[in-house]
Short mmCIF file of C-alpha atoms in Angstrom, two decimals:
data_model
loop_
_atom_site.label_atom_id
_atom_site.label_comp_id
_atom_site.label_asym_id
_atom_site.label_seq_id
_atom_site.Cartn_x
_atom_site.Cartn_y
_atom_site.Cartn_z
CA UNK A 104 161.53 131.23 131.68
CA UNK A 105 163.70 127.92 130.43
CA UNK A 106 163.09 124.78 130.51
CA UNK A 107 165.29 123.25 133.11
CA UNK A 108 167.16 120.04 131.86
CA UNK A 109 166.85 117.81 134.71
CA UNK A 110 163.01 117.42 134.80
CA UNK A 111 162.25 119.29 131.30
CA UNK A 112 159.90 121.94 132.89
CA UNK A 113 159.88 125.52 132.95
CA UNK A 114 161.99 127.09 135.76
CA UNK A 115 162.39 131.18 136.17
CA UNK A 116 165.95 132.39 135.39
CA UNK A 117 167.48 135.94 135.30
CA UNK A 118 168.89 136.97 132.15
CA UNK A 119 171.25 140.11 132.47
CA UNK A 120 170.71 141.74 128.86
CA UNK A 121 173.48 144.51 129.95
CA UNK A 122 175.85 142.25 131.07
CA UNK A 123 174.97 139.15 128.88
CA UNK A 124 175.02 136.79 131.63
CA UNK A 125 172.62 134.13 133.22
CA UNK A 126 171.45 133.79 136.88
CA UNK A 127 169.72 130.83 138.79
CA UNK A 128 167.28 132.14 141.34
CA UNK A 129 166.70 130.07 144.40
CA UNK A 130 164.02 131.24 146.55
CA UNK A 131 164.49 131.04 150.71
CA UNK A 132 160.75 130.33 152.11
CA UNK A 133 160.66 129.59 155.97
CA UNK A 134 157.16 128.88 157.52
CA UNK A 135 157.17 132.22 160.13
CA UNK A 136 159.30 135.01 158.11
CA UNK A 137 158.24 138.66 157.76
CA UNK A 138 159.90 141.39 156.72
CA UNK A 139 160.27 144.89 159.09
CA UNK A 140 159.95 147.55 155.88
CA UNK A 141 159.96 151.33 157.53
CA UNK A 142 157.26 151.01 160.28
CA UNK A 143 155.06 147.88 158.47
CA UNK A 144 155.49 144.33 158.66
CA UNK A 145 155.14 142.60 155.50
CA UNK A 146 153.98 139.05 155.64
CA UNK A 147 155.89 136.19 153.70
CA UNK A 148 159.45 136.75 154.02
CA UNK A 149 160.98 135.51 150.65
CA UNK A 150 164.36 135.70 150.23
CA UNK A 151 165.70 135.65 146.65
CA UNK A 152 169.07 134.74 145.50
CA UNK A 153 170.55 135.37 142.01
CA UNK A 154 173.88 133.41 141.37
CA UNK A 155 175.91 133.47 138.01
CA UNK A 156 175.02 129.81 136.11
CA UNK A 157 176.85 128.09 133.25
CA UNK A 158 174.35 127.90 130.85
CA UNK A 159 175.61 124.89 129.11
CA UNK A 160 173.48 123.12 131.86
CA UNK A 161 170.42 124.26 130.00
CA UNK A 162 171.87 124.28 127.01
CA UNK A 163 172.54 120.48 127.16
CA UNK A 164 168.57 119.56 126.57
CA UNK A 165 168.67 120.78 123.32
CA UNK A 166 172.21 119.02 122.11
CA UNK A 167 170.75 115.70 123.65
CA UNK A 168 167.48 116.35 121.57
CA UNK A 169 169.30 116.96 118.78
CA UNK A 170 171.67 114.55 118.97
CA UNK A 171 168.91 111.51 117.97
CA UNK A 172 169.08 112.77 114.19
CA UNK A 173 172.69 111.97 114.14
CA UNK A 174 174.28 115.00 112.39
CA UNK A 175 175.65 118.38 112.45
CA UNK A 176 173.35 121.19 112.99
CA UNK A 177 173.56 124.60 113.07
CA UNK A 178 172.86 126.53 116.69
CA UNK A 179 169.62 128.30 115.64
CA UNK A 180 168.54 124.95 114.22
CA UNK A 181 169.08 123.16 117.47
CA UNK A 182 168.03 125.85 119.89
CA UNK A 183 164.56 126.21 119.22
CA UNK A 184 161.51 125.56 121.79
CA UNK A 185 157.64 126.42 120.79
CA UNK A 186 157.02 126.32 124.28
CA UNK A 187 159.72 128.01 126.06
CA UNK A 188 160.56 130.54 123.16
CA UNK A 189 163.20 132.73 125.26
CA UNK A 190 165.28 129.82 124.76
CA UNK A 191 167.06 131.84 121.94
CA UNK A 192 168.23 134.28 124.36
CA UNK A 193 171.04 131.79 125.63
CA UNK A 194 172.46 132.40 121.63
CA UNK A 195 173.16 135.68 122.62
CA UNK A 196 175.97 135.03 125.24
CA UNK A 197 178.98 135.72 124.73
CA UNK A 198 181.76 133.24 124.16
CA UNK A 199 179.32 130.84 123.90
CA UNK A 200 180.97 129.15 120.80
CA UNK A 201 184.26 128.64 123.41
CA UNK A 202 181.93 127.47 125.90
CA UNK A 203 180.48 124.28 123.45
CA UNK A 204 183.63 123.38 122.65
CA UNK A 205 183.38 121.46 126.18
CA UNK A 206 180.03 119.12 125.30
CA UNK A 207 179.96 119.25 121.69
CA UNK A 208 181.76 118.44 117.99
CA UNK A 209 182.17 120.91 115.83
CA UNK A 210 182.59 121.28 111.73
CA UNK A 211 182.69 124.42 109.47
CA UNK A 212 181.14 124.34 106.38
CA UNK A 213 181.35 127.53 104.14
CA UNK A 214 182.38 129.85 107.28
CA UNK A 215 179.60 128.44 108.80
CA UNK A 216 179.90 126.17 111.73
CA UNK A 217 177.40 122.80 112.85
CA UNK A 218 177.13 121.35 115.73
CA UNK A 219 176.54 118.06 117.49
CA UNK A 220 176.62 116.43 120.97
CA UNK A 221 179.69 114.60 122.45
CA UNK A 222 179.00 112.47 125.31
CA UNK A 223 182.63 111.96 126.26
CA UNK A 224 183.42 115.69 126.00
CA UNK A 225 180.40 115.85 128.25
CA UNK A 226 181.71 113.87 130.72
CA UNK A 227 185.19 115.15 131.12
CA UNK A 228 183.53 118.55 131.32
CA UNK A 229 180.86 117.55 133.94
CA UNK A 230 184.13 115.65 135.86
CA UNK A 231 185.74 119.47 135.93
CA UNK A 232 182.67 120.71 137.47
CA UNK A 233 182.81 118.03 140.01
CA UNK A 234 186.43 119.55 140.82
CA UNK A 235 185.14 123.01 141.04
CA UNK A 236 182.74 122.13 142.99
CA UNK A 237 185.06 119.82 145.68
CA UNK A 238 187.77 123.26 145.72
CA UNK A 239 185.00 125.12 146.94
CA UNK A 240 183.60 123.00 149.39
CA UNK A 241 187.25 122.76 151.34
CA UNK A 242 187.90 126.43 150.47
CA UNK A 243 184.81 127.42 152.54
CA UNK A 244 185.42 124.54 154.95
CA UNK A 245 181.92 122.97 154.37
CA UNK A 246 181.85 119.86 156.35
CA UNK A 247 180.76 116.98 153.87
CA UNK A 248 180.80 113.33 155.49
CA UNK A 249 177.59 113.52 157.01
CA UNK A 250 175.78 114.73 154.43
CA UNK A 251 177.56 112.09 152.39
CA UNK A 252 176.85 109.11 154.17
CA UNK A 253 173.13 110.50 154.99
CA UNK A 254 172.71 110.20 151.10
CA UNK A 255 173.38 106.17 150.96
CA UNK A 256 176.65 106.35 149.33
CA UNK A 257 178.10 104.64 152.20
CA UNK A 258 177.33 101.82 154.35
CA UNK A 259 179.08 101.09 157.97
CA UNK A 260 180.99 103.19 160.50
CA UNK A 261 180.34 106.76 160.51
CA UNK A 262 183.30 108.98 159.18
CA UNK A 263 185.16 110.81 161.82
CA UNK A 264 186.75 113.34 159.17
CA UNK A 265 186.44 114.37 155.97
CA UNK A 266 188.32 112.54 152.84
CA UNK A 267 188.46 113.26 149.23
CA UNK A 268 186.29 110.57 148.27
CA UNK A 269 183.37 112.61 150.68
CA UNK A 270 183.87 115.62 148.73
CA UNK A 271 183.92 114.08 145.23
CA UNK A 272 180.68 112.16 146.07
CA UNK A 273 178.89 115.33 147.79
CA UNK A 274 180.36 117.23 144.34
CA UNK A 275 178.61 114.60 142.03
CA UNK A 276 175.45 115.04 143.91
CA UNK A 277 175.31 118.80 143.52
CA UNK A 278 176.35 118.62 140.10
CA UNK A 279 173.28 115.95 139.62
CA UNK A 280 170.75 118.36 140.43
CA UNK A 281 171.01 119.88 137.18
CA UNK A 282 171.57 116.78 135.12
CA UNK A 283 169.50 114.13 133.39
CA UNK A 284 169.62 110.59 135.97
CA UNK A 285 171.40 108.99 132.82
CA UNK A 286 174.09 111.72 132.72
CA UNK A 287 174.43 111.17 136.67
CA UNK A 288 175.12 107.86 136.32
CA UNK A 289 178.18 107.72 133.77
CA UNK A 290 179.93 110.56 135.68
CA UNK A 291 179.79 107.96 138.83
CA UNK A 292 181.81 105.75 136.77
CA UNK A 293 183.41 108.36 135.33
CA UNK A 294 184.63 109.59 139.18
CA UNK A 295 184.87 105.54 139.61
CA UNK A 296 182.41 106.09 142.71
CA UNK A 297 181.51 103.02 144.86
CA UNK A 298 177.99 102.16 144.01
CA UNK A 299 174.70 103.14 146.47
CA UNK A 300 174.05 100.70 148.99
CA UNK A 301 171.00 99.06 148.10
CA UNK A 302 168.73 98.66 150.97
CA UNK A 303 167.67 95.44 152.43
CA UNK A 304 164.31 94.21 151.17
CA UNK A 305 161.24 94.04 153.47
CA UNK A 306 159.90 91.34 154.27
CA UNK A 307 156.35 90.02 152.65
CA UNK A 308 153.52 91.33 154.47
CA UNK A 309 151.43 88.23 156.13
CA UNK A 310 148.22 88.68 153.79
CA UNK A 311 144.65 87.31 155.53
CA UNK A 312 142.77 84.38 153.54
CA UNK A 313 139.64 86.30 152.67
CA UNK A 314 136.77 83.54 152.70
CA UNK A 315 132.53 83.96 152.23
CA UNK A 316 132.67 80.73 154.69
CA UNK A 317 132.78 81.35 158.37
CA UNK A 318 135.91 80.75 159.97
CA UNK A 319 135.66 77.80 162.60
CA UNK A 320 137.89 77.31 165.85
CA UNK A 321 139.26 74.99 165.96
CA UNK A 322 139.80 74.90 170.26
CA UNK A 323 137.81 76.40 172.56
CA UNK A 324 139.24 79.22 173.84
CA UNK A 325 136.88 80.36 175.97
CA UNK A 326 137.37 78.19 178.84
CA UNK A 327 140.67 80.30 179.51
CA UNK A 328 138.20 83.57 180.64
CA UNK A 329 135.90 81.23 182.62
CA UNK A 330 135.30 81.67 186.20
CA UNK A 331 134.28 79.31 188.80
CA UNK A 332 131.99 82.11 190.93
CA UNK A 333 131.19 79.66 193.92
CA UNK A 334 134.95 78.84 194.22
CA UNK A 335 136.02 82.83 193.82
CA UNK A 336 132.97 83.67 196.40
CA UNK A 337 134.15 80.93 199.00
CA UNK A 338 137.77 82.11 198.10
CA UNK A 339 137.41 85.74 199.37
CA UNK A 340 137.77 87.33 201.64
CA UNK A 341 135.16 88.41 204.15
CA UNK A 342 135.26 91.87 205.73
CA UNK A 343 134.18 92.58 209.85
CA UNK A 344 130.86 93.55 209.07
CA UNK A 345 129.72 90.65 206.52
CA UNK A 346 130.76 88.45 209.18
CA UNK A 347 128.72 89.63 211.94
CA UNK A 348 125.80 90.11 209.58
CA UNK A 349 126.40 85.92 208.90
CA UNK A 350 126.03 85.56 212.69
CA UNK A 351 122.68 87.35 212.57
CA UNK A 352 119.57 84.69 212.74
CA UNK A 353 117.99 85.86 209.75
CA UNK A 354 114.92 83.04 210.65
CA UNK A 355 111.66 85.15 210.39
CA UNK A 356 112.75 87.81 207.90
CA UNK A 357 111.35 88.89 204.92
CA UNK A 358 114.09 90.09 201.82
CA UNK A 359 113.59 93.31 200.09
CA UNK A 360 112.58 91.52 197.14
CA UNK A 361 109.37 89.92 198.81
CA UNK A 362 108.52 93.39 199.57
CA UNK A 363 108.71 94.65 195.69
CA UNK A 364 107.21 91.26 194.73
CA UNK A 365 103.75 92.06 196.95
CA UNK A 366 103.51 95.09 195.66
CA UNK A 367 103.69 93.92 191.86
CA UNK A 368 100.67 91.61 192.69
CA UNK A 369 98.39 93.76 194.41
CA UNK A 370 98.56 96.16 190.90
CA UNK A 371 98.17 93.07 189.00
CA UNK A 372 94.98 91.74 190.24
CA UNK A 373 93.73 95.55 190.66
CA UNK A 374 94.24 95.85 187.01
#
């Protein structure tokens, strides 16, 4: 395990001892995915990939570190972690002392050489990658505006093809993912990429007065739901049957209430 220079955490890599070279693994997880192994089904589905990576990517926390005391250093002085202690395997690389050349300066004292970060040469070298990384994108024909302009480079019509500027700024943003923000930022300028469109503010949220006093109106509102019942009852509409029942002389009868109402008596002055 290293510690990964973007976020400074510890992230699994595989180190080939026989062939003295370093692999990033990146792990394929989908949410359904088994595996069919002789006549079982294994649960999970993880798909690991190993690809060759430069390891001046993790190489470049260390420099940085180092780089606050202002001198030269030697390599076993710089590269040294109490937490990730494997970090002294990346010493063991071959060509490795071709391969700093790129980020840092370099001074031999008594056949023995020191170190210390470069910025600039860190730049150029991180603008190469960018290069590498745009050849490969057209070589396999990856199709990059889309993704580009999904990112927020870009503000306004939607590209209809791809352009150079596309694949530099899709570049940058791969190469990002395994640089500090800071680094990111001065290889924009460095690529002399436009600047992120910076969304559009919201607007202030309408806050309510909180108050212990009760809130007064200040109209009535109520007389908007009120309802004139005689008017609506005179207003509707009578059906066959209610208006023969109207023609009925009702002079001599007793309502079903009366009825009720007698009965309610007679058990009160029983009781």
């Amino acid at each position: 395990m290293f510690r990964f220079v973007l976020t400074g955490e510890g992230t699994i890599y595989l180190f080939d001892l026989c062939l003295q070279q370093l692999f990033e693994i990146k792990v394929f997880k989908e949410k359904h995915h088994s595996w069919f192994i002789d006549q079982s089904v294994q649960s999970g589905g993880l798909l690991h990939f190993a690809t060759p990576m430069d390891p001046l990517f993790l190489l470049l926390h260390y420099l940085r570190k180092a780089d606050k005391e202002g001198k030269f250093q030697p390599l076993d002085q710089v590269v040294l972690d109490d937490t990730f202690p494997n970090c002294i395997l990346l010493l063991r690389l071959p060509d490795l002392e071709k391969l700093l050349q790129h980020v840092t300066e370099e001074k031999e004292v008594d056949k023995k050489k020191y170190y210390k970060y470069s910025k600039e040469k860190t730049i150029k070298w991180l603008g190469k990658k960018v290069q590498q990384t745009v050849s490969a994108l057209k070589t396999n024909n990856v199709n990059v505006s889309a993704r580009v302009q999904a990112t927020a480079f870009f503000s306004g019509d939607p590209f209809s093809s791809d352009k150079e500027e596309d694949y530099v700024c899709y570049a940058h943003g791969l190469i990002s993912d395994y640089i500090p923000k800071e680094l990111s930022d001065d290889l924009a300028k460095y690529l002399k990429l436009p600047e992120p469109s910076v969304p559009l503010p919201s607007p202030p949220s309408k806050k309510v007065k909180v108050s212990d006093e009760p809130i007064e109106a200040k109209e009535d509102y109520t007389k908007f739901n009120r309802k004139d019942l005689k008017t609506e009852k005179k207003n509707s509409k009578m059906t066959a049957a209610q208006k023969a029942l109207a023609k009925v002389d009702k002079s001599g009868m007793k309502s079903i209430d009366s009825f009720f109402a007698t009965k309610n008596k007679k058990k009160i002055e029983k009781i």
